[in-house]
Amino acid sequence: MSKYDVKDIGGYEWIYSEKVQEHFYNPKNVMTDDLKEKDFDAVGEVGSPACGDLMKIWIKVDPKTKKITDLRWKTFGCASAIASTSVLSEMAIGKTINQAYKITPLQITKKLGGLPKRKIHCSVLGDQALRAAIDNYNKKILSAA
Amino acid sequence: MTKDFVYFDHAATTPTDKRVLKKMLPYFDADFANPSSLYLPALKAKKAVDGSRAQIAKFLNCKPSEIIFTAGGTESDNLAVLGTARSLKLKGERVKGHIITTQIEHPAVLNACRQLKKENFDVTYLPVDRDGIVKLDGLKKALRKDTVLVSIMYANNEIGTIQPIAEISKILAKRKILFHSDACQAAGYLPMDAKKLGVDLLTINGSKIYGPKGIGVLYIKKGVEIEPITFGGGQENGLRSGTENVPAIVGLAAAISLLRGKGKGESEKKLRDYIIQELLKIPNSKLNGHRTKRLPNNINISFEGVEGESLVLYLDKEKIYTSTGSACSSTSLDPSHVIMAITNDAERAHSSLRVTLGRSTTKKDADKLISATKKYVKKLREMSAVK
Ligand code: FES
């Protein structure tokens, strides 16, 4: 284990695991300007009551297999929010929407090698935004049917 | 030693000046004695404390007997606020007692006031204007018959704004209200003549002026009645019991003697103005706090849509050390109370970056900061959910 691997370092510090740093410095699957929002099937957005952050997730779903073929995100959040959502995007792509819906913040933080206690809510943010996007997708399918 | 990092967090703390450190060292071992003891080495320690006190008194233009050594800025603030208020209450002069402070004080004053609230005092937290300066009419209106103490900082630690201390003391002088000011951030840059400032109590500490940490001073004007908040052997006139921290006291005096020779932050001011000018070229960026009525070393800018903690950590990767008022970076997940007080805009606090310069900051450091900030603001905006 690296010296940065601190599961719960309590209150103040922001010392992050190497995994967090990796995803923070090089976040995966960020929504970029060259991608068109309308090319995605659904979007989910949540705000964090804890710190006032914002998270947005777009998904593309294969209508037959119901697998998430692409997931993109944007946030006005901290390093933990960025790293959590980056990891979440890797976990969700390739899963069916039902499988992806079951991903928990705990699974995300585990993948990251732990987060400081007061930063746990940041991993919840991405998770909720994904669920909102999936709900949004299901609603769209229903109303189209 | 060449430094491989750029330190832009001097408002958090300064490095101890090597010359200061050198003066301190003998008092850890060779001259370690307790100044209260009777043998010869103790006398040497006592002399060092007395000499330091005299030197600091000269700096503040007061008498050595008006200076109390404490364990730092927080303790000095606590002693000033709690000690004076409680002393008045003990005398039974006023049943309730009213205290005025500002919404942008350091937590050492704010939380001492919260404690007094529990002890049945009334507290008014004065708002500041959008520039972060206390409004004098607001102060006048807040004054009550039972107001016993006003505590207003000299310069703010987050946005660097400078309060009109001498004008405030003029307003208060006629009314026999005690006036305390936290001058920890100001001490390195602004005039520190206690008489001209007209304060009754003044806090300074070592860790912001290239002195050691863990040492503070409280100036208490002769005649001001104050109760201790620590109890023990009765050192420091009974106001601060505990064996004197001789090396730190010597170090604080040494740090102060180095301040007096300096050109009062001229080089910082030039670099500050340069950095502000360059960083404000980034679209949708705003300076927090007054443009000129601020410390020569303070820059605080919000970049719309850019979460501050992320920016600080990206800069950290480049070994550029800064800080932020973002909720994400605070223990409580609350946005900076200072930026909230001037803007009432949590997003503005969320996206703030504080850069505080020091005497060793160079133009090269400034350029490094500017180009890295531009780069990472752009990067974070690309992934930002607010636009
Ligand atoms: S997103 Fe605000 S603390 Fe993590």
CSV table of N, CA, C and O in Angstrom, one decimal, chain A residues 13-124:
chain,number,residue,atom,x,y,z
A,13,GLU,N,-7.5,16.9,6.4
A,13,GLU,CA,-6.6,16.7,5.3
A,13,GLU,C,-7.3,16.4,4.0
A,13,GLU,O,-8.4,15.9,4.0
A,14,TRP,N,-6.6,16.6,2.9
A,14,TRP,CA,-7.1,16.2,1.6
A,14,TRP,C,-6.1,15.2,1.0
A,14,TRP,O,-6.1,15.1,-0.2
A,15,ILE,N,-5.3,14.6,1.8
A,15,ILE,CA,-4.3,13.6,1.2
A,15,ILE,C,-5.1,12.5,0.5
A,15,ILE,O,-5.8,11.8,1.2
A,16,TYR,N,-4.9,12.4,-0.8
A,16,TYR,CA,-5.7,11.4,-1.5
A,16,TYR,C,-4.8,10.2,-1.9
A,16,TYR,O,-3.6,10.3,-2.1
A,17,SER,N,-5.5,9.1,-2.1
A,17,SER,CA,-4.8,7.9,-2.6
A,17,SER,C,-4.3,8.1,-4.0
A,17,SER,O,-4.7,9.1,-4.7
A,18,GLU,N,-3.3,7.3,-4.4
A,18,GLU,CA,-2.8,7.5,-5.7
A,18,GLU,C,-3.8,7.3,-6.8
A,18,GLU,O,-3.8,8.0,-7.8
A,19,LYS,N,-4.8,6.4,-6.5
A,19,LYS,CA,-5.8,6.2,-7.5
A,19,LYS,C,-6.7,7.5,-7.7
A,19,LYS,O,-7.0,7.8,-8.8
A,20,VAL,N,-6.9,8.1,-6.6
A,20,VAL,CA,-7.7,9.4,-6.6
A,20,VAL,C,-6.9,10.4,-7.5
A,20,VAL,O,-7.4,11.0,-8.3
A,21,GLN,N,-5.6,10.5,-7.2
A,21,GLN,CA,-4.8,11.5,-7.9
A,21,GLN,C,-4.8,11.2,-9.4
A,21,GLN,O,-4.9,12.1,-10.2
A,22,GLU,N,-4.6,9.9,-9.7
A,22,GLU,CA,-4.6,9.5,-11.1
A,22,GLU,C,-5.9,10.0,-11.8
A,22,GLU,O,-5.8,10.6,-12.9
A,23,HIS,N,-7.0,9.7,-11.2
A,23,HIS,CA,-8.3,10.1,-11.9
A,23,HIS,C,-8.5,11.6,-11.8
A,23,HIS,O,-9.2,12.1,-12.7
A,24,PHE,N,-8.0,12.2,-10.8
A,24,PHE,CA,-8.2,13.7,-10.7
A,24,PHE,C,-7.4,14.4,-11.7
A,24,PHE,O,-7.8,15.3,-12.4
A,25,TYR,N,-6.1,14.0,-11.8
A,25,TYR,CA,-5.3,14.7,-12.8
A,25,TYR,C,-5.6,14.4,-14.2
A,25,TYR,O,-5.4,15.2,-15.1
A,26,ASN,N,-6.1,13.1,-14.4
A,26,ASN,CA,-6.4,12.7,-15.8
A,26,ASN,C,-7.8,12.1,-15.8
A,26,ASN,O,-8.0,10.9,-16.0
A,27,PRO,N,-8.8,12.9,-15.6
A,27,PRO,CA,-10.2,12.4,-15.5
A,27,PRO,C,-10.6,11.7,-16.8
A,27,PRO,O,-10.3,12.3,-17.9
A,28,LYS,N,-11.3,10.6,-16.7
A,28,LYS,CA,-11.8,9.9,-17.9
A,28,LYS,C,-13.2,10.3,-18.2
A,28,LYS,O,-14.0,10.5,-17.3
A,29,ASN,N,-13.5,10.3,-19.5
A,29,ASN,CA,-14.9,10.5,-20.0
A,29,ASN,C,-15.6,11.8,-19.6
A,29,ASN,O,-16.8,11.8,-19.3
A,30,VAL,N,-14.8,12.8,-19.6
A,30,VAL,CA,-15.4,14.1,-19.4
A,30,VAL,C,-16.1,14.5,-20.6
A,30,VAL,O,-15.7,14.2,-21.7
A,31,MET,N,-17.3,15.2,-20.5
A,31,MET,CA,-18.0,15.7,-21.6
A,31,MET,C,-17.2,16.9,-22.2
A,31,MET,O,-16.8,17.8,-21.5
A,32,THR,N,-16.9,16.7,-23.5
A,32,THR,CA,-16.2,17.8,-24.1
A,32,THR,C,-17.0,18.5,-25.2
A,32,THR,O,-18.1,18.1,-25.6
A,33,ASP,N,-16.5,19.7,-25.6
A,33,ASP,CA,-17.2,20.5,-26.5
A,33,ASP,C,-17.5,19.9,-27.9
A,33,ASP,O,-18.5,20.2,-28.5
A,34,ASP,N,-16.6,19.0,-28.3
A,34,ASP,CA,-16.8,18.4,-29.6
A,34,ASP,C,-17.9,17.3,-29.6
A,34,ASP,O,-18.3,16.9,-30.7
A,35,LEU,N,-18.3,16.9,-28.4
A,35,LEU,CA,-19.4,16.0,-28.3
A,35,LEU,C,-20.7,16.7,-28.3
A,35,LEU,O,-20.8,17.8,-27.7
A,36,LYS,N,-21.7,16.2,-28.9
A,36,LYS,CA,-23.0,16.9,-29.0
A,36,LYS,C,-24.0,16.3,-27.9
A,36,LYS,O,-24.2,15.1,-27.9
A,37,GLU,N,-24.5,17.2,-27.1
A,37,GLU,CA,-25.4,16.7,-26.0
A,37,GLU,C,-26.6,15.9,-26.6
A,37,GLU,O,-27.1,15.0,-26.0
A,38,LYS,N,-27.0,16.4,-27.8
A,38,LYS,CA,-28.2,15.7,-28.4
A,38,LYS,C,-27.9,14.3,-28.9
A,38,LYS,O,-28.8,13.5,-29.1
A,39,ASP,N,-26.6,14.0,-29.0
A,39,ASP,CA,-26.3,12.6,-29.4
A,39,ASP,C,-26.4,11.6,-28.2
A,39,ASP,O,-26.3,10.4,-28.4
A,40,PHE,N,-26.7,12.2,-27.0
A,40,PHE,CA,-26.9,11.3,-25.9
A,40,PHE,C,-28.4,11.0,-25.7
A,40,PHE,O,-29.2,11.8,-26.1
A,41,ASP,N,-28.7,9.9,-25.0
A,41,ASP,CA,-30.1,9.5,-24.9
A,41,ASP,C,-30.7,10.1,-23.6
A,41,ASP,O,-31.9,10.3,-23.6
A,42,ALA,N,-29.9,10.4,-22.6
A,42,ALA,CA,-30.5,11.0,-21.4
A,42,ALA,C,-29.4,11.7,-20.6
A,42,ALA,O,-28.3,11.5,-20.7
A,43,VAL,N,-29.9,12.6,-19.7
A,43,VAL,CA,-29.0,13.3,-18.9
A,43,VAL,C,-29.6,13.4,-17.4
A,43,VAL,O,-30.8,13.3,-17.2
A,44,GLY,N,-28.7,13.4,-16.5
A,44,GLY,CA,-29.1,13.5,-15.0
A,44,GLY,C,-28.3,14.6,-14.4
A,44,GLY,O,-27.1,14.7,-14.7
A,45,GLU,N,-28.9,15.3,-13.5
A,45,GLU,CA,-28.2,16.4,-12.9
A,45,GLU,C,-28.6,16.4,-11.4
A,45,GLU,O,-29.7,16.4,-11.0
A,46,VAL,N,-27.6,16.6,-10.5
A,46,VAL,CA,-27.8,16.7,-9.1
A,46,VAL,C,-26.9,17.8,-8.5
A,46,VAL,O,-25.8,18.0,-9.0
A,47,GLY,N,-27.4,18.4,-7.4
A,47,GLY,CA,-26.6,19.3,-6.7
A,47,GLY,C,-26.3,18.8,-5.3
A,47,GLY,O,-27.2,18.0,-4.8
A,48,SER,N,-25.2,19.1,-4.7
A,48,SER,CA,-24.9,18.6,-3.4
A,48,SER,C,-25.4,19.6,-2.3
A,48,SER,O,-24.9,20.7,-2.3
A,49,PRO,N,-26.3,19.2,-1.4
A,49,PRO,CA,-26.6,20.1,-0.4
A,49,PRO,C,-25.5,20.3,0.6
A,49,PRO,O,-25.4,21.3,1.3
A,50,ALA,N,-24.5,19.4,0.6
A,50,ALA,CA,-23.4,19.5,1.6
A,50,ALA,C,-22.5,20.7,1.3
A,50,ALA,O,-22.2,21.5,2.1
A,51,CYS,N,-22.1,20.8,0.0
A,51,CYS,CA,-21.1,21.8,-0.3
A,51,CYS,C,-21.5,22.7,-1.4
A,51,CYS,O,-20.8,23.6,-1.8
A,52,GLY,N,-22.7,22.5,-2.0
A,52,GLY,CA,-23.1,23.3,-3.1
A,52,GLY,C,-22.6,23.0,-4.4
A,52,GLY,O,-22.5,23.8,-5.3
A,53,ASP,N,-22.1,21.8,-4.6
A,53,ASP,CA,-21.6,21.4,-5.9
A,53,ASP,C,-22.6,20.9,-6.9
A,53,ASP,O,-23.8,20.7,-6.5
A,54,LEU,N,-22.2,20.8,-8.1
A,54,LEU,CA,-23.1,20.4,-9.2
A,54,LEU,C,-22.5,19.3,-10.0
A,54,LEU,O,-21.3,19.3,-10.3
A,55,MET,N,-23.4,18.3,-10.4
A,55,MET,CA,-22.9,17.2,-11.2
A,55,MET,C,-23.9,16.9,-12.3
A,55,MET,O,-25.1,16.9,-12.1
A,56,LYS,N,-23.3,16.6,-13.5
A,56,LYS,CA,-24.2,16.3,-14.6
A,56,LYS,C,-23.6,15.1,-15.3
A,56,LYS,O,-22.4,15.0,-15.6
A,57,ILE,N,-24.5,14.2,-15.7
A,57,ILE,CA,-24.1,13.0,-16.4
A,57,ILE,C,-25.0,12.7,-17.6
A,57,ILE,O,-26.2,12.7,-17.5
A,58,TRP,N,-24.3,12.4,-18.7
A,58,TRP,CA,-25.0,12.1,-19.9
A,58,TRP,C,-24.8,10.6,-20.2
A,58,TRP,O,-23.6,10.1,-20.1
A,59,ILE,N,-25.8,9.9,-20.7
A,59,ILE,CA,-25.6,8.5,-21.1
A,59,ILE,C,-26.1,8.2,-22.5
A,59,ILE,O,-27.1,8.8,-23.0
A,60,LYS,N,-25.4,7.3,-23.1
A,60,LYS,CA,-25.9,6.7,-24.4
A,60,LYS,C,-26.2,5.3,-24.2
A,60,LYS,O,-25.4,4.6,-23.6
A,61,VAL,N,-27.4,4.8,-24.6
A,61,VAL,CA,-27.8,3.4,-24.3
A,61,VAL,C,-28.1,2.7,-25.5
A,61,VAL,O,-28.8,3.2,-26.4
A,62,ASP,N,-27.6,1.5,-25.6
A,62,ASP,CA,-28.0,0.6,-26.8
A,62,ASP,C,-29.5,0.2,-26.6
A,62,ASP,O,-29.8,-0.5,-25.6
A,63,PRO,N,-30.4,0.5,-27.5
A,63,PRO,CA,-31.8,0.2,-27.3
A,63,PRO,C,-32.1,-1.3,-27.1
A,63,PRO,O,-33.0,-1.7,-26.5
A,64,LYS,N,-31.3,-2.1,-27.8
A,64,LYS,CA,-31.6,-3.5,-27.7
A,64,LYS,C,-31.0,-4.2,-26.5
A,64,LYS,O,-31.7,-4.8,-25.7
A,65,THR,N,-29.7,-4.0,-26.2
A,65,THR,CA,-29.1,-4.7,-25.1
A,65,THR,C,-29.3,-3.9,-23.8
A,65,THR,O,-29.0,-4.4,-22.7
A,66,LYS,N,-29.7,-2.6,-23.9
A,66,LYS,CA,-29.8,-1.8,-22.7
A,66,LYS,C,-28.5,-1.5,-22.0
A,66,LYS,O,-28.4,-1.2,-20.9
A,67,LYS,N,-27.4,-1.7,-22.8
A,67,LYS,CA,-26.1,-1.5,-22.2
A,67,LYS,C,-25.7,0.0,-22.4
A,67,LYS,O,-26.0,0.6,-23.4
A,68,ILE,N,-25.0,0.5,-21.4
A,68,ILE,CA,-24.5,1.9,-21.5
A,68,ILE,C,-23.3,1.9,-22.5
A,68,ILE,O,-22.3,1.2,-22.1
A,69,THR,N,-23.4,2.5,-23.6
A,69,THR,CA,-22.3,2.5,-24.6
A,69,THR,C,-21.4,3.7,-24.4
A,69,THR,O,-20.2,3.6,-24.7
A,70,ASP,N,-21.9,4.8,-23.8
A,70,ASP,CA,-21.0,5.9,-23.5
A,70,ASP,C,-21.6,6.7,-22.3
A,70,ASP,O,-22.8,6.7,-22.1
A,71,LEU,N,-20.7,7.2,-21.6
A,71,LEU,CA,-21.1,8.0,-20.4
A,71,LEU,C,-20.2,9.2,-20.3
A,71,LEU,O,-19.0,9.0,-20.4
A,72,ARG,N,-20.7,10.4,-20.2
A,72,ARG,CA,-19.9,11.6,-20.1
A,72,ARG,C,-20.4,12.4,-18.9
A,72,ARG,O,-21.6,12.4,-18.6
A,73,TRP,N,-19.5,13.2,-18.3
A,73,TRP,CA,-19.9,14.0,-17.1
A,73,TRP,C,-19.2,15.3,-17.1
A,73,TRP,O,-18.2,15.5,-17.7
A,74,LYS,N,-19.8,16.1,-16.2
A,74,LYS,CA,-19.2,17.4,-15.9
A,74,LYS,C,-19.5,17.7,-14.5
A,74,LYS,O,-20.6,17.3,-14.0
A,75,THR,N,-18.6,18.4,-13.8
A,75,THR,CA,-18.9,18.8,-12.4
A,75,THR,C,-18.3,20.1,-12.0
A,75,THR,O,-17.4,20.6,-12.6
A,76,PHE,N,-18.9,20.7,-11.0
A,76,PHE,CA,-18.4,21.9,-10.4
A,76,PHE,C,-18.1,21.4,-9.0
A,76,PHE,O,-18.6,21.9,-8.0
A,77,GLY,N,-17.2,20.4,-8.9
A,77,GLY,CA,-17.0,19.8,-7.6
A,77,GLY,C,-15.5,19.6,-7.4
A,77,GLY,O,-14.7,19.9,-8.3
A,78,CYS,N,-15.2,19.1,-6.2
A,78,CYS,CA,-13.8,19.0,-5.8
A,78,CYS,C,-13.1,17.8,-6.4
A,78,CYS,O,-13.6,17.1,-7.2
A,79,ALA,N,-11.8,17.7,-6.0
A,79,ALA,CA,-11.0,16.6,-6.5
A,79,ALA,C,-11.7,15.2,-6.3
A,79,ALA,O,-11.7,14.3,-7.2
A,80,SER,N,-12.3,15.0,-5.2
A,80,SER,CA,-13.0,13.8,-4.9
A,80,SER,C,-14.2,13.5,-5.8
A,80,SER,O,-14.4,12.4,-6.3
A,81,ALA,N,-14.9,14.6,-6.1
A,81,ALA,CA,-16.0,14.5,-7.0
A,81,ALA,C,-15.5,14.1,-8.4
A,81,ALA,O,-16.1,13.3,-9.1
A,82,ILE,N,-14.4,14.8,-8.8
A,82,ILE,CA,-13.9,14.5,-10.2
A,82,ILE,C,-13.4,13.1,-10.3
A,82,ILE,O,-13.7,12.3,-11.2
A,83,ALA,N,-12.6,12.6,-9.3
A,83,ALA,CA,-12.1,11.3,-9.3
A,83,ALA,C,-13.2,10.2,-9.2
A,83,ALA,O,-13.2,9.2,-9.9
A,84,SER,N,-14.1,10.5,-8.3
A,84,SER,CA,-15.2,9.5,-8.1
A,84,SER,C,-16.0,9.3,-9.4
A,84,SER,O,-16.3,8.2,-9.8
A,85,THR,N,-16.3,10.4,-10.1
A,85,THR,CA,-17.1,10.3,-11.3
A,85,THR,C,-16.3,9.7,-12.4
A,85,THR,O,-16.9,9.0,-13.3
A,86,SER,N,-15.1,10.0,-12.5
A,86,SER,CA,-14.2,9.4,-13.5
A,86,SER,C,-14.2,7.9,-13.3
A,86,SER,O,-14.4,7.1,-14.3
A,87,VAL,N,-14.0,7.4,-12.1
A,87,VAL,CA,-14.0,6.0,-11.8
A,87,VAL,C,-15.4,5.4,-12.1
A,87,VAL,O,-15.5,4.3,-12.7
A,88,LEU,N,-16.4,6.1,-11.7
A,88,LEU,CA,-17.8,5.6,-12.0
A,88,LEU,C,-18.0,5.5,-13.5
A,88,LEU,O,-18.6,4.5,-13.9
A,89,SER,N,-17.5,6.4,-14.2
A,89,SER,CA,-17.8,6.3,-15.7
A,89,SER,C,-17.1,5.0,-16.2
A,89,SER,O,-17.7,4.3,-17.1
A,90,GLU,N,-16.0,4.7,-15.7
A,90,GLU,CA,-15.3,3.4,-16.2
A,90,GLU,C,-16.1,2.2,-15.7
A,90,GLU,O,-16.2,1.2,-16.4
A,91,MET,N,-16.7,2.3,-14.6
A,91,MET,CA,-17.4,1.2,-14.0
A,91,MET,C,-18.7,1.0,-14.8
A,91,MET,O,-19.2,-0.2,-15.0
A,92,ALA,N,-19.4,2.1,-15.2
A,92,ALA,CA,-20.7,2.0,-15.8
A,92,ALA,C,-20.7,1.6,-17.2
A,92,ALA,O,-21.6,0.9,-17.7
A,93,ILE,N,-19.7,2.1,-18.0
A,93,ILE,CA,-19.7,1.9,-19.4
A,93,ILE,C,-19.6,0.4,-19.7
A,93,ILE,O,-18.8,-0.3,-19.1
A,94,GLY,N,-20.5,-0.2,-20.5
A,94,GLY,CA,-20.5,-1.6,-20.8
A,94,GLY,C,-21.5,-2.4,-19.9
A,94,GLY,O,-21.9,-3.5,-20.2
A,95,LYS,N,-22.0,-1.8,-18.8
A,95,LYS,CA,-23.0,-2.4,-18.0
A,95,LYS,C,-24.4,-2.1,-18.6
A,95,LYS,O,-24.6,-1.1,-19.2
A,96,THR,N,-25.3,-2.9,-18.3
A,96,THR,CA,-26.7,-2.6,-18.6
A,96,THR,C,-27.2,-1.5,-17.7
A,96,THR,O,-26.6,-1.4,-16.6
A,97,ILE,N,-28.2,-0.8,-18.1
A,97,ILE,CA,-28.7,0.3,-17.1
A,97,ILE,C,-29.1,-0.3,-15.8
A,97,ILE,O,-28.9,0.4,-14.8
A,98,ASN,N,-29.7,-1.5,-15.8
A,98,ASN,CA,-30.1,-2.1,-14.5
A,98,ASN,C,-28.9,-2.4,-13.6
A,98,ASN,O,-28.9,-2.1,-12.4
A,99,GLN,N,-27.8,-2.9,-14.3
A,99,GLN,CA,-26.6,-3.2,-13.5
A,99,GLN,C,-26.0,-1.9,-13.0
A,99,GLN,O,-25.6,-1.8,-11.8
A,100,ALA,N,-25.9,-0.9,-13.9
A,100,ALA,CA,-25.3,0.4,-13.5
A,100,ALA,C,-26.0,1.1,-12.4
A,100,ALA,O,-25.5,1.7,-11.5
A,101,TYR,N,-27.4,0.9,-12.4
A,101,TYR,CA,-28.2,1.5,-11.3
A,101,TYR,C,-27.8,1.0,-10.0
A,101,TYR,O,-28.0,1.7,-9.0
A,102,LYS,N,-27.3,-0.2,-9.9
A,102,LYS,CA,-27.0,-0.8,-8.6
A,102,LYS,C,-25.6,-0.4,-8.1
A,102,LYS,O,-25.2,-0.8,-7.0
A,103,ILE,N,-24.8,0.3,-8.9
A,103,ILE,CA,-23.5,0.7,-8.4
A,103,ILE,C,-23.7,1.6,-7.1
A,103,ILE,O,-24.5,2.5,-7.1
A,104,THR,N,-22.9,1.4,-6.1
A,104,THR,CA,-23.1,2.2,-4.9
A,104,THR,C,-21.8,3.1,-4.6
A,104,THR,O,-20.7,2.7,-5.1
A,105,PRO,N,-22.0,4.1,-3.9
A,105,PRO,CA,-20.9,5.0,-3.5
A,105,PRO,C,-19.8,4.2,-2.9
A,105,PRO,O,-18.6,4.5,-3.1
A,106,LEU,N,-20.2,3.2,-2.1
A,106,LEU,CA,-19.1,2.4,-1.4
A,106,LEU,C,-18.2,1.7,-2.4
A,106,LEU,O,-17.0,1.7,-2.2
A,107,GLN,N,-18.9,1.1,-3.5
A,107,GLN,CA,-18.0,0.5,-4.5
A,107,GLN,C,-17.1,1.5,-5.1
A,107,GLN,O,-16.0,1.2,-5.5
A,108,ILE,N,-17.6,2.7,-5.3
A,108,ILE,CA,-16.8,3.7,-6.0
A,108,ILE,C,-15.6,4.1,-5.1
A,108,ILE,O,-14.4,4.1,-5.5
A,109,THR,N,-15.8,4.3,-3.8
A,109,THR,CA,-14.7,4.7,-2.9
A,109,THR,C,-13.8,3.6,-2.7
A,109,THR,O,-12.6,3.8,-2.6
A,110,LYS,N,-14.3,2.3,-2.8
A,110,LYS,CA,-13.3,1.2,-2.7
A,110,LYS,C,-12.4,1.2,-3.9
A,110,LYS,O,-11.2,1.0,-3.7
A,111,LYS,N,-12.9,1.4,-5.0
A,111,LYS,CA,-12.1,1.4,-6.2
A,111,LYS,C,-11.1,2.5,-6.2
A,111,LYS,O,-10.0,2.4,-6.7
A,112,LEU,N,-11.4,3.6,-5.5
A,112,LEU,CA,-10.5,4.7,-5.4
A,112,LEU,C,-9.4,4.5,-4.3
A,112,LEU,O,-8.6,5.3,-4.1
A,113,GLY,N,-9.6,3.4,-3.5
A,113,GLY,CA,-8.6,3.2,-2.4
A,113,GLY,C,-8.9,4.1,-1.2
A,113,GLY,O,-8.1,4.5,-0.5
A,114,GLY,N,-10.2,4.4,-1.1
A,114,GLY,CA,-10.6,5.2,0.1
A,114,GLY,C,-10.7,6.7,-0.2
A,114,GLY,O,-10.0,7.2,-1.1
A,115,LEU,N,-11.5,7.4,0.6
A,115,LEU,CA,-11.7,8.8,0.5
A,115,LEU,C,-11.7,9.4,2.0
A,115,LEU,O,-12.1,8.6,2.9
A,116,PRO,N,-11.2,10.6,2.2
A,116,PRO,CA,-11.4,11.2,3.5
A,116,PRO,C,-12.9,11.2,3.9
A,116,PRO,O,-13.7,11.4,3.0
A,117,LYS,N,-13.2,11.0,5.1
A,117,LYS,CA,-14.6,10.9,5.6
A,117,LYS,C,-15.5,12.0,5.1
A,117,LYS,O,-16.6,11.7,4.5
A,118,ARG,N,-15.0,13.2,5.2
A,118,ARG,CA,-15.9,14.3,4.8
A,118,ARG,C,-16.0,14.5,3.3
A,118,ARG,O,-16.7,15.3,2.8
A,119,LYS,N,-15.3,13.6,2.6
A,119,LYS,CA,-15.4,13.6,1.1
A,119,LYS,C,-16.2,12.5,0.5
A,119,LYS,O,-16.3,12.3,-0.7
A,120,ILE,N,-16.8,11.7,1.4
A,120,ILE,CA,-17.6,10.6,0.9
A,120,ILE,C,-18.8,11.1,0.1
A,120,ILE,O,-19.2,10.5,-0.9
A,121,HIS,N,-19.4,12.2,0.5
A,121,HIS,CA,-20.6,12.7,-0.2
A,121,HIS,C,-20.3,13.0,-1.7
A,121,HIS,O,-21.2,13.0,-2.5
A,122,CYS,N,-19.0,13.3,-2.0
A,122,CYS,CA,-18.7,13.6,-3.3
A,122,CYS,C,-18.8,12.4,-4.3
A,122,CYS,O,-19.2,12.6,-5.4
A,123,SER,N,-18.6,11.2,-3.7
A,123,SER,CA,-18.8,10.0,-4.5
A,123,SER,C,-20.3,9.7,-4.7
A,123,SER,O,-20.7,9.1,-5.7
A,124,VAL,N,-21.1,10.2,-3.7
A,124,VAL,CA,-22.6,10.0,-3.8
A,124,VAL,C,-23.1,10.8,-5.0
A,124,VAL,O,-24.0,10.5,-5.7
